[in-house]
Amino acid sequence: VEKTLNREGKTQAYKGKFFKKKEKLVEEKKLAEKKLNALKKDITRFCDYLRRQGYDSDNIKTAQIEKYIRGLSNSNWKPKSIKRNLYDFLIDVYLDRFVIYLRVEKKLAKNTVDAYKPDIARFFDFLRRHDYDIDNVKTAQIQEHIRGL
């Protein structure tokens, strides 16, 4: 029970942090409030789905997003838009975890980690734009990204 509470707490923290970033974009007029509200609904529904399915929400995989989206294909919702929102959230979670890994496990300096963040974010965005599986990155995809820089 304690593990479940901890997992749900981490997921809530990820959601809260992600939403704060997006709310800042709304304040800066770089994101419409209507889109922010849709994003919040999509992510909240997805996290509820993960909980109902018994998935570990701290270990989100693209396959879970795909399964969720397939389940929506018969609804009136816009699966493409929802998928984009969920992938943005997943990328944010992965980036956050990577930064923690660099800081804690690799003991890299804050400036080094800060220098890596935009590069990794750009790579995740490349994977999303090309509809590549973020959980199973291939060497050819990394090479393709590097060639495109």
PDB file of C-alpha atoms in Angstrom:
ATOM      1  CA  VAL A   1       0.000   0.000   0.000  1.00  0.00           C
ATOM      2  CA  GLU A   2       2.830   2.395   0.883  1.00  0.00           C
ATOM      3  CA  LYS A   3       4.515   1.768  -2.500  1.00  0.00           C
ATOM      4  CA  THR A   4       1.247   2.555  -4.288  1.00  0.00           C
ATOM      5  CA  LEU A   5       0.908   5.807  -2.371  1.00  0.00           C
ATOM      6  CA  ASN A   6       4.510   6.721  -3.135  1.00  0.00           C
ATOM      7  CA  ARG A   7       4.010   5.970  -6.843  1.00  0.00           C
ATOM      8  CA  GLU A   8       0.838   8.023  -6.986  1.00  0.00           C
ATOM      9  CA  GLY A   9       2.621  10.817  -5.126  1.00  0.00           C
ATOM     10  CA  LYS A  10       5.452  10.862  -7.667  1.00  0.00           C
ATOM     11  CA  THR A  11       3.000  10.884 -10.557  1.00  0.00           C
ATOM     12  CA  GLN A  12       1.128  13.775  -8.950  1.00  0.00           C
ATOM     13  CA  ALA A  13       4.445  15.596  -8.548  1.00  0.00           C
ATOM     14  CA  TYR A  14       5.296  15.026 -12.226  1.00  0.00           C
ATOM     15  CA  LYS A  15       1.848  16.266 -13.258  1.00  0.00           C
ATOM     16  CA  GLY A  16       2.078  19.314 -10.996  1.00  0.00           C
ATOM     17  CA  LYS A  17       5.529  20.244 -12.266  1.00  0.00           C
ATOM     18  CA  PHE A  18       4.493  19.708 -15.902  1.00  0.00           C
ATOM     19  CA  PHE A  19       1.330  21.781 -15.479  1.00  0.00           C
ATOM     20  CA  LYS A  20       3.287  24.620 -13.853  1.00  0.00           C
ATOM     21  CA  LYS A  21       5.627  24.760 -16.852  1.00  0.00           C
ATOM     22  CA  LYS A  22       2.665  24.904 -19.210  1.00  0.00           C
ATOM     23  CA  GLU A  23       0.871  27.526 -17.079  1.00  0.00           C
ATOM     24  CA  LYS A  24       3.984  29.695 -17.344  1.00  0.00           C
ATOM     25  CA  LEU A  25       3.716  29.406 -21.140  1.00  0.00           C
ATOM     26  CA  VAL A  26       0.104  30.597 -20.912  1.00  0.00           C
ATOM     27  CA  GLU A  27       1.246  33.597 -18.860  1.00  0.00           C
ATOM     28  CA  GLU A  28       3.885  34.351 -21.500  1.00  0.00           C
ATOM     29  CA  LYS A  29       1.180  34.066 -24.187  1.00  0.00           C
ATOM     30  CA  LYS A  30       2.995  31.160 -25.844  1.00  0.00           C
ATOM     31  CA  LEU A  31       0.198  28.670 -25.141  1.00  0.00           C
ATOM     32  CA  ALA A  32      -3.555  29.192 -25.305  1.00  0.00           C
ATOM     33  CA  GLU A  33      -5.426  28.597 -22.045  1.00  0.00           C
ATOM     34  CA  LYS A  34      -7.901  26.390 -23.910  1.00  0.00           C
ATOM     35  CA  LYS A  35      -5.026  24.108 -24.972  1.00  0.00           C
ATOM     36  CA  LEU A  36      -3.692  24.014 -21.412  1.00  0.00           C
ATOM     37  CA  ASN A  37      -7.085  22.909 -20.112  1.00  0.00           C
ATOM     38  CA  ALA A  38      -7.292  20.177 -22.769  1.00  0.00           C
ATOM     39  CA  LEU A  39      -3.772  19.064 -21.881  1.00  0.00           C
ATOM     40  CA  LYS A  40      -4.666  18.843 -18.175  1.00  0.00           C
ATOM     41  CA  LYS A  41      -7.786  16.786 -18.936  1.00  0.00           C
ATOM     42  CA  ASP A  42      -5.890  14.413 -21.234  1.00  0.00           C
ATOM     43  CA  ILE A  43      -3.105  13.758 -18.758  1.00  0.00           C
ATOM     44  CA  THR A  44      -5.440  13.409 -15.784  1.00  0.00           C
ATOM     45  CA  ARG A  45      -7.619  10.915 -17.674  1.00  0.00           C
ATOM     46  CA  PHE A  46      -4.542   8.973 -18.768  1.00  0.00           C
ATOM     47  CA  CYS A  47      -3.164   8.799 -15.219  1.00  0.00           C
ATOM     48  CA  ASP A  48      -6.575   7.612 -14.004  1.00  0.00           C
ATOM     49  CA  TYR A  49      -6.514   4.957 -16.734  1.00  0.00           C
ATOM     50  CA  LEU A  50      -3.052   3.804 -15.610  1.00  0.00           C
ATOM     51  CA  ARG A  51      -4.261   3.528 -12.024  1.00  0.00           C
ATOM     52  CA  ARG A  52      -7.401   1.577 -13.019  1.00  0.00           C
ATOM     53  CA  GLN A  53      -5.331  -0.799 -15.163  1.00  0.00           C
ATOM     54  CA  GLY A  54      -2.887  -1.378 -12.311  1.00  0.00           C
ATOM     55  CA  TYR A  55       0.097   0.024 -14.233  1.00  0.00           C
ATOM     56  CA  ASP A  56       3.047   1.543 -12.434  1.00  0.00           C
ATOM     57  CA  SER A  57       2.520   5.190 -13.287  1.00  0.00           C
ATOM     58  CA  ASP A  58       6.172   5.956 -12.493  1.00  0.00           C
ATOM     59  CA  ASN A  59       7.200   3.649 -15.299  1.00  0.00           C
ATOM     60  CA  ILE A  60       5.057   4.941 -18.156  1.00  0.00           C
ATOM     61  CA  LYS A  61       5.784   3.370 -21.534  1.00  0.00           C
ATOM     62  CA  THR A  62       4.786   4.413 -25.025  1.00  0.00           C
ATOM     63  CA  ALA A  63       2.949   1.086 -25.441  1.00  0.00           C
ATOM     64  CA  GLN A  64       0.571   2.132 -22.650  1.00  0.00           C
ATOM     65  CA  ILE A  65      -0.120   5.403 -24.437  1.00  0.00           C
ATOM     66  CA  GLU A  66      -0.759   3.535 -27.704  1.00  0.00           C
ATOM     67  CA  LYS A  67      -3.146   1.102 -25.976  1.00  0.00           C
ATOM     68  CA  TYR A  68      -4.978   3.998 -24.343  1.00  0.00           C
ATOM     69  CA  ILE A  69      -5.262   5.854 -27.669  1.00  0.00           C
ATOM     70  CA  ARG A  70      -6.581   2.722 -29.440  1.00  0.00           C
ATOM     71  CA  GLY A  71      -9.289   2.553 -26.783  1.00  0.00           C
ATOM     72  CA  LEU A  72     -10.274   6.125 -27.611  1.00  0.00           C
ATOM     73  CA  SER A  73     -10.501   5.622 -31.365  1.00  0.00           C
ATOM     74  CA  ASN A  74     -14.239   4.884 -31.144  1.00  0.00           C
ATOM     75  CA  SER A  75     -14.961   7.965 -29.055  1.00  0.00           C
ATOM     76  CA  ASN A  76     -15.632  11.573 -30.032  1.00  0.00           C
ATOM     77  CA  TRP A  77     -12.265  12.657 -28.604  1.00  0.00           C
ATOM     78  CA  LYS A  78      -9.378  13.615 -30.853  1.00  0.00           C
ATOM     79  CA  PRO A  79      -6.824  10.793 -30.468  1.00  0.00           C
ATOM     80  CA  LYS A  80      -4.078  12.645 -32.385  1.00  0.00           C
ATOM     81  CA  SER A  81      -4.256  15.670 -30.116  1.00  0.00           C
ATOM     82  CA  ILE A  82      -4.451  13.500 -26.994  1.00  0.00           C
ATOM     83  CA  LYS A  83      -1.487  11.428 -28.151  1.00  0.00           C
ATOM     84  CA  ARG A  84       0.591  14.575 -28.679  1.00  0.00           C
ATOM     85  CA  ASN A  85      -0.305  15.817 -25.183  1.00  0.00           C
ATOM     86  CA  LEU A  86       0.557  12.475 -23.592  1.00  0.00           C
ATOM     87  CA  TYR A  87       3.863  12.231 -25.438  1.00  0.00           C
ATOM     88  CA  ASP A  88       4.749  15.762 -24.313  1.00  0.00           C
ATOM     89  CA  PHE A  89       4.074  14.662 -20.741  1.00  0.00           C
ATOM     90  CA  LEU A  90       6.062  11.434 -21.186  1.00  0.00           C
ATOM     91  CA  ILE A  91       9.016  13.345 -22.651  1.00  0.00           C
ATOM     92  CA  ASP A  92       8.925  15.741 -19.716  1.00  0.00           C
ATOM     93  CA  VAL A  93       8.942  12.824 -17.252  1.00  0.00           C
ATOM     94  CA  TYR A  94      11.832  11.119 -19.083  1.00  0.00           C
ATOM     95  CA  LEU A  95      13.818  14.349 -19.227  1.00  0.00           C
ATOM     96  CA  ASP A  96      13.258  14.880 -15.508  1.00  0.00           C
ATOM     97  CA  ARG A  97      14.431  11.336 -14.739  1.00  0.00           C
ATOM     98  CA  PHE A  98      17.493  11.765 -16.969  1.00  0.00           C
ATOM     99  CA  VAL A  99      18.478  14.969 -15.172  1.00  0.00           C
ATOM    100  CA  ILE A 100      18.159  13.185 -11.814  1.00  0.00           C
ATOM    101  CA  TYR A 101      20.286  10.327 -13.155  1.00  0.00           C
ATOM    102  CA  LEU A 102      23.003  12.723 -14.324  1.00  0.00           C
ATOM    103  CA  ARG A 103      23.013  14.638 -11.041  1.00  0.00           C
ATOM    104  CA  VAL A 104      22.727  11.712  -8.604  1.00  0.00           C
ATOM    105  CA  GLU A 105      24.253   8.698 -10.338  1.00  0.00           C
ATOM    106  CA  LYS A 106      26.850  10.373 -12.523  1.00  0.00           C
ATOM    107  CA  LYS A 107      27.446  13.264 -10.093  1.00  0.00           C
ATOM    108  CA  LEU A 108      27.709  15.794 -12.901  1.00  0.00           C
ATOM    109  CA  ALA A 109      27.836  19.509 -12.191  1.00  0.00           C
ATOM    110  CA  LYS A 110      24.642  21.555 -12.487  1.00  0.00           C
ATOM    111  CA  ASN A 111      26.060  23.538 -15.434  1.00  0.00           C
ATOM    112  CA  THR A 112      26.879  20.309 -17.302  1.00  0.00           C
ATOM    113  CA  VAL A 113      23.394  18.933 -16.703  1.00  0.00           C
ATOM    114  CA  ASP A 114      21.815  22.234 -17.744  1.00  0.00           C
ATOM    115  CA  ALA A 115      23.840  22.088 -20.966  1.00  0.00           C
ATOM    116  CA  TYR A 116      22.567  18.564 -21.733  1.00  0.00           C
ATOM    117  CA  LYS A 117      18.876  19.299 -21.131  1.00  0.00           C
ATOM    118  CA  PRO A 118      18.088  21.203 -24.357  1.00  0.00           C
ATOM    119  CA  ASP A 119      19.926  18.602 -26.454  1.00  0.00           C
ATOM    120  CA  ILE A 120      18.044  15.708 -24.892  1.00  0.00           C
ATOM    121  CA  ALA A 121      14.733  17.584 -25.161  1.00  0.00           C
ATOM    122  CA  ARG A 122      15.441  18.205 -28.862  1.00  0.00           C
ATOM    123  CA  PHE A 123      16.188  14.491 -29.354  1.00  0.00           C
ATOM    124  CA  PHE A 124      12.944  13.447 -27.624  1.00  0.00           C
ATOM    125  CA  ASP A 125      11.061  15.923 -29.799  1.00  0.00           C
ATOM    126  CA  PHE A 126      12.716  14.392 -32.890  1.00  0.00           C
ATOM    127  CA  LEU A 127      11.547  10.922 -31.781  1.00  0.00           C
ATOM    128  CA  ARG A 128       7.993  12.175 -31.240  1.00  0.00           C
ATOM    129  CA  ARG A 129       7.836  14.025 -34.572  1.00  0.00           C
ATOM    130  CA  HIS A 130       8.958  10.909 -36.436  1.00  0.00           C
ATOM    131  CA  ASP A 131       6.601   8.698 -34.422  1.00  0.00           C
ATOM    132  CA  TYR A 132       9.515   6.577 -33.115  1.00  0.00           C
ATOM    133  CA  ASP A 133       9.096   4.488 -29.981  1.00  0.00           C
ATOM    134  CA  ILE A 134      10.764   6.465 -27.203  1.00  0.00           C
ATOM    135  CA  ASP A 135      11.217   3.283 -25.156  1.00  0.00           C
ATOM    136  CA  ASN A 136      13.155   1.431 -27.892  1.00  0.00           C
ATOM    137  CA  VAL A 137      15.536   3.882 -29.502  1.00  0.00           C
ATOM    138  CA  LYS A 138      17.715   2.374 -32.220  1.00  0.00           C
ATOM    139  CA  THR A 139      21.221   3.417 -33.215  1.00  0.00           C
ATOM    140  CA  ALA A 140      19.942   4.348 -36.685  1.00  0.00           C
ATOM    141  CA  GLN A 141      17.480   6.805 -35.123  1.00  0.00           C
ATOM    142  CA  ILE A 142      20.244   8.460 -33.114  1.00  0.00           C
ATOM    143  CA  GLN A 143      22.379   8.713 -36.255  1.00  0.00           C
ATOM    144  CA  GLU A 144      19.455  10.158 -38.211  1.00  0.00           C
ATOM    145  CA  HIS A 145      18.937  12.795 -35.529  1.00  0.00           C
ATOM    146  CA  ILE A 146      22.637  13.707 -35.479  1.00  0.00           C
ATOM    147  CA  ARG A 147      22.713  14.007 -39.293  1.00  0.00           C
ATOM    148  CA  GLY A 148      19.775  16.401 -39.073  1.00  0.00           C
ATOM    149  CA  LEU A 149      21.531  18.754 -36.651  1.00  0.00           C
TER     150      LEU A 149
END
